[in-house]
PDB file of C-alpha atoms and ligand atoms in Angstrom:
ATOM      1  CA  MET A   1      -4.765  19.942   5.630  1.00 45.00           C
ATOM      2  CA  LYS A   2      -7.271  19.553   8.270  1.00 46.00           C
ATOM      3  CA  THR A   3     -10.084  17.120   7.247  1.00 51.00           C
ATOM      4  CA  ASP A   4     -13.679  18.414   7.825  1.00 49.00           C
ATOM      5  CA  ARG A   5     -15.695  16.270   9.978  1.00 48.00           C
ATOM      6  CA  SER A   6     -18.394  18.977  10.494  1.00 48.00           C
ATOM      7  CA  THR A   7     -19.546  19.537   6.783  1.00 49.00           C
ATOM      8  CA  ASN A   8     -23.092  20.042   5.782  1.00 49.00           C
ATOM      9  CA  SER A   9     -24.992  16.824   7.378  1.00 51.00           C
ATOM     10  CA  ARG A  10     -27.621  17.009   4.379  1.00 57.00           C
ATOM     11  CA  TYR A  11     -24.935  15.164   2.483  1.00 68.00           C
ATOM     12  CA  GLY A  12     -23.405  11.779   3.172  1.00 81.00           C
ATOM     13  CA  ARG A  13     -19.820  11.226   4.384  1.00 91.00           C
ATOM     14  CA  VAL A  14     -16.937   9.270   2.988  1.00 97.00           C
ATOM     15  CA  ALA A  15     -14.199   7.591   5.204  1.00 97.00           C
ATOM     16  CA  LEU A  16     -10.960   6.531   3.591  1.00 97.00           C
ATOM     17  CA  VAL A  17     -10.154   3.289   5.335  1.00 98.00           C
ATOM     18  CA  GLY A  18      -6.957   1.463   5.269  1.00 98.00           C
ATOM     19  CA  ALA A  19      -7.587  -2.327   4.870  1.00 98.00           C
ATOM     20  CA  GLY A  20      -4.125  -3.342   6.038  1.00 98.00           C
ATOM     21  CA  PRO A  21      -1.648  -5.387   4.102  1.00 97.00           C
ATOM     22  CA  GLY A  22      -3.847  -8.541   3.539  1.00 97.00           C
ATOM     23  CA  ASP A  23      -4.469 -10.533   6.486  1.00 97.00           C
ATOM     24  CA  PRO A  24      -8.036  -9.300   7.243  1.00 97.00           C
ATOM     25  CA  GLU A  25      -7.326  -9.300  11.113  1.00 97.00           C
ATOM     26  CA  LEU A  26      -4.926  -6.468  10.462  1.00 98.00           C
ATOM     27  CA  ILE A  27      -7.596  -3.930   9.878  1.00 98.00           C
ATOM     28  CA  THR A  28      -8.131  -1.554  12.666  1.00 98.00           C
ATOM     29  CA  LEU A  29     -11.107  -1.674  15.010  1.00 98.00           C
ATOM     30  CA  LYS A  30     -12.302   1.657  13.731  1.00 98.00           C
ATOM     31  CA  GLY A  31     -12.017   0.510  10.038  1.00 98.00           C
ATOM     32  CA  ALA A  32     -13.965  -2.565  10.908  1.00 98.00           C
ATOM     33  CA  ARG A  33     -16.699  -0.588  12.749  1.00 97.00           C
ATOM     34  CA  LEU A  34     -17.033   1.822   9.663  1.00 97.00           C
ATOM     35  CA  LEU A  35     -17.397  -0.916   7.294  1.00 97.00           C
ATOM     36  CA  ARG A  36     -20.182  -2.461   9.265  1.00 97.00           C
ATOM     37  CA  GLU A  37     -21.992   1.015   9.178  1.00 96.00           C
ATOM     38  CA  ALA A  38     -21.232   1.571   5.596  1.00 97.00           C
ATOM     39  CA  GLU A  39     -23.959   1.814   2.947  1.00 96.00           C
ATOM     40  CA  VAL A  40     -21.635   1.853   0.075  1.00 97.00           C
ATOM     41  CA  VAL A  41     -18.105   0.317   0.041  1.00 97.00           C
ATOM     42  CA  ILE A  42     -15.629   1.082  -2.707  1.00 96.00           C
ATOM     43  CA  TYR A  43     -12.599  -1.108  -3.095  1.00 95.00           C
ATOM     44  CA  ASP A  44      -9.983  -2.235  -5.306  1.00 88.00           C
ATOM     45  CA  ASN A  45      -6.968  -4.903  -5.680  1.00 84.00           C
ATOM     46  CA  LEU A  46      -5.135  -5.898  -2.430  1.00 88.00           C
ATOM     47  CA  VAL A  47      -8.420  -6.095  -0.321  1.00 93.00           C
ATOM     48  CA  ASP A  48      -9.332  -9.560   1.219  1.00 92.00           C
ATOM     49  CA  GLU A  49     -12.835 -10.463   0.164  1.00 91.00           C
ATOM     50  CA  ARG A  50     -13.601 -11.400   3.835  1.00 94.00           C
ATOM     51  CA  LEU A  51     -13.365  -7.791   4.915  1.00 96.00           C
ATOM     52  CA  LEU A  52     -16.341  -7.080   2.509  1.00 96.00           C
ATOM     53  CA  ASP A  53     -18.382  -9.574   4.530  1.00 96.00           C
ATOM     54  CA  LEU A  54     -18.274  -7.062   7.278  1.00 97.00           C
ATOM     55  CA  ALA A  55     -20.431  -4.878   5.488  1.00 97.00           C
ATOM     56  CA  ALA A  56     -24.368  -5.126   5.747  1.00 97.00           C
ATOM     57  CA  PRO A  57     -25.837  -7.598   3.154  1.00 97.00           C
ATOM     58  CA  ASP A  58     -27.430  -4.867   1.360  1.00 97.00           C
ATOM     59  CA  ALA A  59     -24.499  -2.350   1.275  1.00 97.00           C
ATOM     60  CA  GLU A  60     -23.533  -1.601  -2.148  1.00 96.00           C
ATOM     61  CA  ARG A  61     -20.130  -3.053  -3.218  1.00 96.00           C
ATOM     62  CA  VAL A  62     -18.173  -1.424  -6.139  1.00 94.00           C
ATOM     63  CA  PHE A  63     -14.885  -2.972  -7.302  1.00 93.00           C
ATOM     64  CA  VAL A  64     -12.937  -0.261  -8.994  1.00 91.00           C
ATOM     65  CA  GLY A  65      -9.580  -2.301  -9.676  1.00 82.00           C
ATOM     66  CA  LYS A  66      -8.461  -4.713 -12.107  1.00 62.00           C
ATOM     67  CA  MET A  67      -6.936  -7.933 -11.020  1.00 48.00           C
ATOM     68  CA  THR A  68      -4.750  -8.278 -14.128  1.00 48.00           C
ATOM     69  CA  SER A  69      -2.574  -5.087 -13.450  1.00 51.00           C
ATOM     70  CA  MET A  70      -1.944  -2.959 -10.518  1.00 51.00           C
ATOM     71  CA  HIS A  71      -3.899  -0.089 -12.297  1.00 55.00           C
ATOM     72  CA  THR A  72      -7.226   0.929 -11.145  1.00 56.00           C
ATOM     73  CA  LEU A  73     -10.042   2.919 -12.845  1.00 68.00           C
ATOM     74  CA  PRO A  74      -8.933   6.281 -13.836  1.00 81.00           C
ATOM     75  CA  GLN A  75      -8.589   8.253 -10.553  1.00 82.00           C
ATOM     76  CA  GLU A  76     -11.011  10.970 -11.798  1.00 85.00           C
ATOM     77  CA  GLU A  77     -13.724   8.401 -12.103  1.00 88.00           C
ATOM     78  CA  ILE A  78     -13.012   6.846  -8.592  1.00 90.00           C
ATOM     79  CA  SER A  79     -13.242  10.335  -7.170  1.00 91.00           C
ATOM     80  CA  THR A  80     -16.411  11.171  -9.084  1.00 92.00           C
ATOM     81  CA  LEU A  81     -17.927   8.053  -7.840  1.00 93.00           C
ATOM     82  CA  LEU A  82     -17.164   8.864  -4.208  1.00 94.00           C
ATOM     83  CA  VAL A  83     -18.636  12.452  -4.557  1.00 94.00           C
ATOM     84  CA  SER A  84     -21.728  11.174  -6.313  1.00 94.00           C
ATOM     85  CA  ARG A  85     -22.510   8.401  -3.785  1.00 94.00           C
ATOM     86  CA  ALA A  86     -21.964  10.946  -0.929  1.00 94.00           C
ATOM     87  CA  LEU A  87     -24.025  13.633  -2.437  1.00 93.00           C
ATOM     88  CA  ALA A  88     -26.829  11.191  -2.490  1.00 93.00           C
ATOM     89  CA  GLY A  89     -26.759  11.006   0.976  1.00 93.00           C
ATOM     90  CA  LYS A  90     -24.784   7.681   1.690  1.00 95.00           C
ATOM     91  CA  PHE A  91     -22.099   6.729   4.090  1.00 96.00           C
ATOM     92  CA  VAL A  92     -19.326   5.604   1.779  1.00 97.00           C
ATOM     93  CA  VAL A  93     -16.364   3.619   2.935  1.00 97.00           C
ATOM     94  CA  ARG A  94     -13.498   3.866   0.635  1.00 97.00           C
ATOM     95  CA  LEU A  95     -11.323   0.745   1.523  1.00 97.00           C
ATOM     96  CA  LYS A  96      -7.864   0.755   0.342  1.00 96.00           C
ATOM     97  CA  GLY A  97      -5.065  -1.748   0.797  1.00 96.00           C
ATOM     98  CA  GLY A  98      -2.363  -0.815   3.357  1.00 97.00           C
ATOM     99  CA  ASP A  99      -2.800   2.726   4.451  1.00 98.00           C
ATOM    100  CA  PRO A 100      -4.862   5.269   2.432  1.00 97.00           C
ATOM    101  CA  PHE A 101      -2.119   7.879   2.481  1.00 97.00           C
ATOM    102  CA  VAL A 102       0.909   5.550   1.413  1.00 97.00           C
ATOM    103  CA  PHE A 103       1.000   5.348  -2.443  1.00 94.00           C
ATOM    104  CA  ALA A 104      -2.721   4.996  -2.555  1.00 92.00           C
ATOM    105  CA  ARG A 105      -3.840   8.293  -3.887  1.00 90.00           C
ATOM    106  CA  GLY A 106      -5.815   8.954  -0.930  1.00 93.00           C
ATOM    107  CA  GLY A 107      -4.818  12.594  -1.080  1.00 94.00           C
ATOM    108  CA  GLU A 108      -6.428  13.203  -4.275  1.00 93.00           C
ATOM    109  CA  GLU A 109      -9.513  11.437  -3.329  1.00 94.00           C
ATOM    110  CA  MET A 110      -9.906  13.599  -0.099  1.00 95.00           C
ATOM    111  CA  ALA A 111      -8.968  16.724  -2.037  1.00 95.00           C
ATOM    112  CA  ALA A 112     -11.972  15.909  -4.494  1.00 94.00           C
ATOM    113  CA  LEU A 113     -14.386  15.115  -1.655  1.00 94.00           C
ATOM    114  CA  LEU A 114     -13.442  18.398   0.515  1.00 94.00           C
ATOM    115  CA  ALA A 115     -13.862  20.483  -2.845  1.00 94.00           C
ATOM    116  CA  ALA A 116     -17.236  19.022  -3.062  1.00 93.00           C
ATOM    117  CA  GLY A 117     -17.960  19.973   0.597  1.00 93.00           C
ATOM    118  CA  ILE A 118     -18.249  16.406   1.748  1.00 94.00           C
ATOM    119  CA  ALA A 119     -16.932  15.301   5.140  1.00 92.00           C
ATOM    120  CA  VAL A 120     -14.104  13.005   4.906  1.00 96.00           C
ATOM    121  CA  GLU A 121     -12.650  10.904   7.708  1.00 96.00           C
ATOM    122  CA  ILE A 122      -9.250   9.173   7.215  1.00 97.00           C
ATOM    123  CA  VAL A 123      -8.554   5.859   9.098  1.00 98.00           C
ATOM    124  CA  PRO A 124      -4.932   4.553   8.856  1.00 98.00           C
ATOM    125  CA  GLY A 125      -3.987   0.989   7.923  1.00 98.00           C
ATOM    126  CA  VAL A 126      -0.946  -1.149   8.476  1.00 98.00           C
ATOM    127  CA  THR A 127       1.147  -0.304   5.180  1.00 98.00           C
ATOM    128  CA  ALA A 128       2.754  -3.176   3.173  1.00 98.00           C
ATOM    129  CA  ALA A 129       6.113  -2.559   4.600  1.00 98.00           C
ATOM    130  CA  MET A 130       4.998  -2.883   8.275  1.00 98.00           C
ATOM    131  CA  GLY A 131       2.970  -6.190   7.350  1.00 98.00           C
ATOM    132  CA  ALA A 132       6.193  -7.390   5.532  1.00 98.00           C
ATOM    133  CA  ALA A 133       8.627  -6.663   8.426  1.00 98.00           C
ATOM    134  CA  ALA A 134       6.068  -8.219  11.049  1.00 98.00           C
ATOM    135  CA  SER A 135       5.646 -11.375   8.861  1.00 97.00           C
ATOM    136  CA  PHE A 136       8.980 -12.048   8.061  1.00 98.00           C
ATOM    137  CA  GLY A 137      10.705 -10.893  11.292  1.00 97.00           C
ATOM    138  CA  PHE A 138      12.769  -7.991  10.589  1.00 98.00           C
ATOM    139  CA  PRO A 139      12.784  -4.617  11.961  1.00 98.00           C
ATOM    140  CA  LEU A 140      12.395  -1.735   9.968  1.00 98.00           C
ATOM    141  CA  THR A 141      14.764   0.376  12.176  1.00 98.00           C
ATOM    142  CA  HIS A 142      17.197  -1.087  14.608  1.00 97.00           C
ATOM    143  CA  ARG A 143      19.481   0.711  16.935  1.00 96.00           C
ATOM    144  CA  ASP A 144      22.710  -0.467  15.335  1.00 96.00           C
ATOM    145  CA  LEU A 145      21.772  -1.275  11.869  1.00 97.00           C
ATOM    146  CA  ALA A 146      19.094   1.235  10.482  1.00 98.00           C
ATOM    147  CA  GLN A 147      18.521   4.763  11.829  1.00 97.00           C
ATOM    148  CA  SER A 148      16.210   5.568   9.048  1.00 97.00           C
ATOM    149  CA  CYS A 149      13.760   3.749   6.929  1.00 98.00           C
ATOM    150  CA  VAL A 150      12.402   5.374   3.610  1.00 98.00           C
ATOM    151  CA  PHE A 151       9.317   4.251   1.662  1.00 97.00           C
ATOM    152  CA  VAL A 152       9.604   5.050  -2.004  1.00 96.00           C
ATOM    153  CA  THR A 153       7.833   4.178  -5.167  1.00 94.00           C
ATOM    154  CA  GLY A 154       9.602   2.432  -7.911  1.00 90.00           C
ATOM    155  CA  HIS A 155       7.125   3.437 -10.320  1.00 78.00           C
ATOM    156  CA  LEU A 156       6.312   6.706 -12.333  1.00 63.00           C
ATOM    157  CA  GLN A 157       3.441   7.296 -14.260  1.00 61.00           C
ATOM    158  CA  ASP A 158       5.486   7.136 -17.562  1.00 66.00           C
ATOM    159  CA  ASN A 159       6.807   3.746 -16.333  1.00 65.00           C
ATOM    160  CA  SER A 160      10.177   5.003 -15.820  1.00 71.00           C
ATOM    161  CA  VAL A 161      12.179   5.130 -12.386  1.00 73.00           C
ATOM    162  CA  ASP A 162      13.770   8.358 -11.377  1.00 79.00           C
ATOM    163  CA  LEU A 163      14.739   8.130  -7.753  1.00 90.00           C
ATOM    164  CA  ASN A 164      17.166  10.142  -5.879  1.00 92.00           C
ATOM    165  CA  TRP A 165      20.110   7.736  -5.602  1.00 95.00           C
ATOM    166  CA  PRO A 166      22.829   9.335  -3.481  1.00 95.00           C
ATOM    167  CA  ALA A 167      19.879  10.259  -0.882  1.00 95.00           C
ATOM    168  CA  LEU A 168      19.025   6.283  -0.775  1.00 96.00           C
ATOM    169  CA  ALA A 169      22.245   4.785  -1.105  1.00 97.00           C
ATOM    170  CA  GLN A 170      22.980   5.270   2.545  1.00 95.00           C
ATOM    171  CA  THR A 171      24.260   2.617   4.963  1.00 92.00           C
ATOM    172  CA  ASN A 172      22.304   2.289   8.120  1.00 96.00           C
ATOM    173  CA  GLN A 173      18.977   3.027   6.270  1.00 98.00           C
ATOM    174  CA  THR A 174      16.346   0.536   5.251  1.00 98.00           C
ATOM    175  CA  ILE A 175      14.819   1.164   1.932  1.00 98.00           C
ATOM    176  CA  VAL A 176      11.339  -0.134   1.161  1.00 98.00           C
ATOM    177  CA  ILE A 177      10.288   0.218  -2.368  1.00 97.00           C
ATOM    178  CA  TYR A 178       6.557  -0.174  -3.571  1.00 96.00           C
ATOM    179  CA  MET A 179       5.790  -0.921  -7.091  1.00 94.00           C
ATOM    180  CA  GLY A 180       9.432  -1.514  -8.064  1.00 94.00           C
ATOM    181  CA  ILE A 181       9.325  -4.825  -9.639  1.00 93.00           C
ATOM    182  CA  THR A 182       9.400  -3.612 -13.322  1.00 90.00           C
ATOM    183  CA  GLY A 183      12.094  -1.160 -12.704  1.00 91.00           C
ATOM    184  CA  LEU A 184      14.515  -3.627 -10.693  1.00 94.00           C
ATOM    185  CA  GLU A 185      17.474  -3.432 -12.942  1.00 94.00           C
ATOM    186  CA  THR A 186      17.603   0.407 -12.781  1.00 93.00           C
ATOM    187  CA  ILE A 187      17.025   0.260  -9.051  1.00 95.00           C
ATOM    188  CA  SER A 188      19.732  -2.200  -8.582  1.00 96.00           C
ATOM    189  CA  ALA A 189      22.149  -0.371 -10.958  1.00 96.00           C
ATOM    190  CA  GLY A 190      21.311   3.120  -9.572  1.00 95.00           C
ATOM    191  CA  LEU A 191      21.900   2.286  -6.076  1.00 97.00           C
ATOM    192  CA  GLN A 192      25.248   0.642  -6.799  1.00 98.00           C
ATOM    193  CA  ALA A 193      26.440   3.477  -8.954  1.00 97.00           C
ATOM    194  CA  ALA A 194      25.493   5.816  -5.829  1.00 97.00           C
ATOM    195  CA  GLY A 195      27.927   3.725  -3.755  1.00 97.00           C
ATOM    196  CA  LEU A 196      25.815   1.280  -2.148  1.00 98.00           C
ATOM    197  CA  ALA A 197      27.536  -2.118  -1.846  1.00 98.00           C
ATOM    198  CA  GLY A 198      26.359  -4.920  -4.380  1.00 98.00           C
ATOM    199  CA  ASP A 199      26.345  -7.351  -1.336  1.00 98.00           C
ATOM    200  CA  THR A 200      24.098  -5.282   0.718  1.00 98.00           C
ATOM    201  CA  PRO A 201      21.243  -7.470   1.749  1.00 98.00           C
ATOM    202  CA  ALA A 202      18.138  -7.364  -0.024  1.00 98.00           C
ATOM    203  CA  ALA A 203      14.752  -9.080  -0.349  1.00 98.00           C
ATOM    204  CA  LEU A 204      11.776  -9.370  -2.759  1.00 98.00           C
ATOM    205  CA  ILE A 205       8.549  -9.955  -0.536  1.00 98.00           C
ATOM    206  CA  TYR A 206       5.522 -10.982  -2.333  1.00 98.00           C
ATOM    207  CA  ARG A 207       1.870 -10.784  -0.828  1.00 98.00           C
ATOM    208  CA  ALA A 208       3.149 -10.206   2.758  1.00 98.00           C
ATOM    209  CA  THR A 209       0.476 -11.342   5.486  1.00 98.00           C
ATOM    210  CA  TRP A 210      -1.612 -13.238   2.698  1.00 97.00           C
ATOM    211  CA  PRO A 211      -1.675 -16.991   2.637  1.00 96.00           C
ATOM    212  CA  ALA A 212       0.577 -16.993  -0.643  1.00 96.00           C
ATOM    213  CA  GLU A 213       3.405 -14.844   1.040  1.00 98.00           C
ATOM    214  CA  LYS A 214       6.761 -15.365  -0.062  1.00 98.00           C
ATOM    215  CA  ILE A 215      10.211 -14.002   0.550  1.00 98.00           C
ATOM    216  CA  TYR A 216      13.194 -14.183  -1.691  1.00 98.00           C
ATOM    217  CA  PRO A 217      16.232 -13.114   0.089  1.00 98.00           C
ATOM    218  CA  CYS A 218      19.125 -11.939  -2.201  1.00 98.00           C
ATOM    219  CA  SER A 219      21.551  -9.070  -2.503  1.00 98.00           C
ATOM    220  CA  LEU A 220      21.160  -5.544  -4.085  1.00 98.00           C
ATOM    221  CA  ALA A 221      23.411  -6.848  -6.994  1.00 98.00           C
ATOM    222  CA  THR A 222      21.264 -10.056  -7.522  1.00 98.00           C
ATOM    223  CA  LEU A 223      17.703  -8.430  -7.049  1.00 98.00           C
ATOM    224  CA  PRO A 224      16.996  -8.615 -10.851  1.00 97.00           C
ATOM    225  CA  GLU A 225      18.213 -12.183 -11.508  1.00 98.00           C
ATOM    226  CA  THR A 226      16.255 -13.309  -8.488  1.00 98.00           C
ATOM    227  CA  ALA A 227      13.151 -11.943  -9.483  1.00 98.00           C
ATOM    228  CA  HIS A 228      13.478 -13.281 -12.724  1.00 97.00           C
ATOM    229  CA  LYS A 229      14.289 -16.652 -11.534  1.00 98.00           C
ATOM    230  CA  TYR A 230      11.395 -16.896  -9.390  1.00 98.00           C
ATOM    231  CA  ALA A 231       9.146 -14.954 -11.590  1.00 97.00           C
ATOM    232  CA  VAL A 232       8.221 -12.433  -8.927  1.00 97.00           C
ATOM    233  CA  LYS A 233       5.109 -10.614  -9.855  1.00 94.00           C
ATOM    234  CA  PRO A 234       3.355  -7.643  -8.074  1.00 94.00           C
ATOM    235  CA  PRO A 235       2.239  -7.171  -5.450  1.00 95.00           C
ATOM    236  CA  ALA A 236       5.654  -7.222  -4.168  1.00 97.00           C
ATOM    237  CA  LEU A 237       8.088  -5.152  -2.130  1.00 98.00           C
ATOM    238  CA  ILE A 238      11.693  -4.611  -2.507  1.00 98.00           C
ATOM    239  CA  VAL A 239      13.583  -4.324   0.683  1.00 98.00           C
ATOM    240  CA  ILE A 240      17.262  -3.222   0.996  1.00 98.00           C
ATOM    241  CA  GLY A 241      19.381  -3.050   4.235  1.00 98.00           C
ATOM    242  CA  GLN A 242      21.083  -4.601   6.927  1.00 98.00           C
ATOM    243  CA  VAL A 243      18.126  -5.304   9.083  1.00 98.00           C
ATOM    244  CA  LEU A 244      17.456  -8.072   6.707  1.00 98.00           C
ATOM    245  CA  THR A 245      20.355 -10.100   8.388  1.00 97.00           C
ATOM    246  CA  LEU A 246      18.356 -10.428  11.540  1.00 96.00           C
ATOM    247  CA  ILE A 247      15.760 -12.769   9.795  1.00 94.00           C
ATOM    248  CA  SER A 248      17.758 -15.880  10.181  1.00 69.00           C
ATOM    249  CA  ALA A 249      19.269 -14.496  13.552  1.00 56.00           C
ATOM    250  CA  GLY A 250      15.637 -14.760  14.871  1.00 47.00           C
ATOM    251  CA  THR A 251      14.820 -18.267  13.816  1.00 44.00           C
TER     252      THR A 251
HETATM  253  N1  SAH B 301      -1.519   1.697   0.167  1.00 64.62           N
HETATM  254  C1  SAH B 301      -0.608   0.582  -0.069  1.00 64.62           C
HETATM  255  C2  SAH B 301       0.169   0.658  -1.138  1.00 64.62           C
HETATM  256  C3  SAH B 301      -0.427   0.632  -2.503  1.00 64.62           C
HETATM  257  S1  SAH B 301       0.742   0.525  -3.841  1.00 64.62           S
HETATM  258  C4  SAH B 301      -0.107   0.401   1.397  1.00 64.62           C
HETATM  259  O1  SAH B 301      -0.005   1.269   2.337  1.00 64.62           O
HETATM  260  O2  SAH B 301       0.666  -0.794   1.588  1.00 64.62           O
HETATM  261  C5  SAH B 301       0.595  -1.023  -4.319  1.00 64.62           C
HETATM  262  C6  SAH B 301       2.076  -1.787  -4.024  1.00 64.62           C
HETATM  263  O3  SAH B 301       2.031  -1.707  -2.489  1.00 64.62           O
HETATM  264  C7  SAH B 301       2.154  -2.961  -4.650  1.00 64.62           C
HETATM  265  O4  SAH B 301       2.657  -2.887  -6.018  1.00 64.62           O
HETATM  266  C8  SAH B 301       3.374  -3.557  -3.806  1.00 64.62           C
HETATM  267  O5  SAH B 301       4.672  -2.950  -4.102  1.00 64.62           O
HETATM  268  C9  SAH B 301       2.870  -2.931  -2.382  1.00 64.62           C
HETATM  269  N2  SAH B 301       2.124  -4.105  -1.694  1.00 64.62           N
HETATM  270  C10 SAH B 301       0.827  -3.835  -1.217  1.00 64.62           C
HETATM  271  N3  SAH B 301       0.424  -4.962  -0.503  1.00 64.62           N
HETATM  272  C11 SAH B 301       1.362  -5.738  -0.464  1.00 64.62           C
HETATM  273  C12 SAH B 301       1.764  -6.975   0.223  1.00 64.62           C
HETATM  274  N4  SAH B 301       0.740  -7.488   1.005  1.00 64.62           N
HETATM  275  N5  SAH B 301       3.021  -7.547  -0.002  1.00 64.62           N
HETATM  276  C13 SAH B 301       3.987  -6.957  -0.698  1.00 64.62           C
HETATM  277  N6  SAH B 301       3.842  -5.794  -1.245  1.00 64.62           N
HETATM  278  C14 SAH B 301       2.468  -5.065  -1.189  1.00 64.62           C
END
C-alpha cells in the first residue's frame, strides 16, 4: 500500500518513526529531525528516554506502554489517540522501538490513519536483530554459513507458539525469534523434532545495544535451561544458526 503524503493539509500528519534497538545514536537522521519537529510524541517500551529529549520542551509526550509487561495499551486506543491528535492539526511522531514495520503493529496504525484521511510517513529503524548482530559481532547472513535469515515471532495472541517448524529447521539459515522467551521449550523441541540438530549454536540476547545488554551463548537443545539458569527476561531475542560461531572467531 502506498502511504499518502498529500492528504488534506488542514489535518495534522503522523510519522511512524523507528527509534532503533536501544542505543539512542542508532535512530536515523530523519527520525531525529522529525522528533525535533513533533508537537506530540507517542512512545512505548523500548524507547530510550534520551530520544524524547530531542523533542521540543513543550511537545506533548504520551507514554502508551507498560514497563511490567511487553504489552502496550489496547491497539485500538493507540490508533484512536493518533487519529485524534492528528485531526486536531498536530504533527504527531509515533516513536517505536526498532523498526515500525517489524513486529510493531505499524501496519495497523498506518491503516487506521489512512482510513481517517490522515497523511502518514514511515521512517525505518534498526530492528533488534540487526542491533544484536552488530553489538555482538555476528553477521546475519554469511556466504558459507547462512544464505537466508528469518525473523519470526515466538508469541501469538493466545500465548501459544505455532510456527512452521520444517520451514525454519533449515541448516544454512539464521533464525531470529522475537518475543520468544516464554515459548522457549516449544521452540527448542519443535525445531529439533523438525530435524535441526540439538547442538546447533544458539544464543539468548537481552537488551542489545542498551547499557545492560547481555548475550548467553548456548545450543538449540540447551536454550530452555540457559534461559532458566540466567533468568533471562524480555526484551530478548533468540538467535539460532551457525553464524554464531563467528563471535569468538572475531575476538
Ligand atoms: N519493532 C521492534 C520489535 C518489537 S517486538 C524491532 O524492530 O526491533 C518486541 C520484541 O523485540 C521484544 O520482546 C524482543 O524480543 C525484541 N527486542 C526489541 N528490542 C530488543 C533489544 N534491544 N534486544 C533484544 N531484543 C529486543
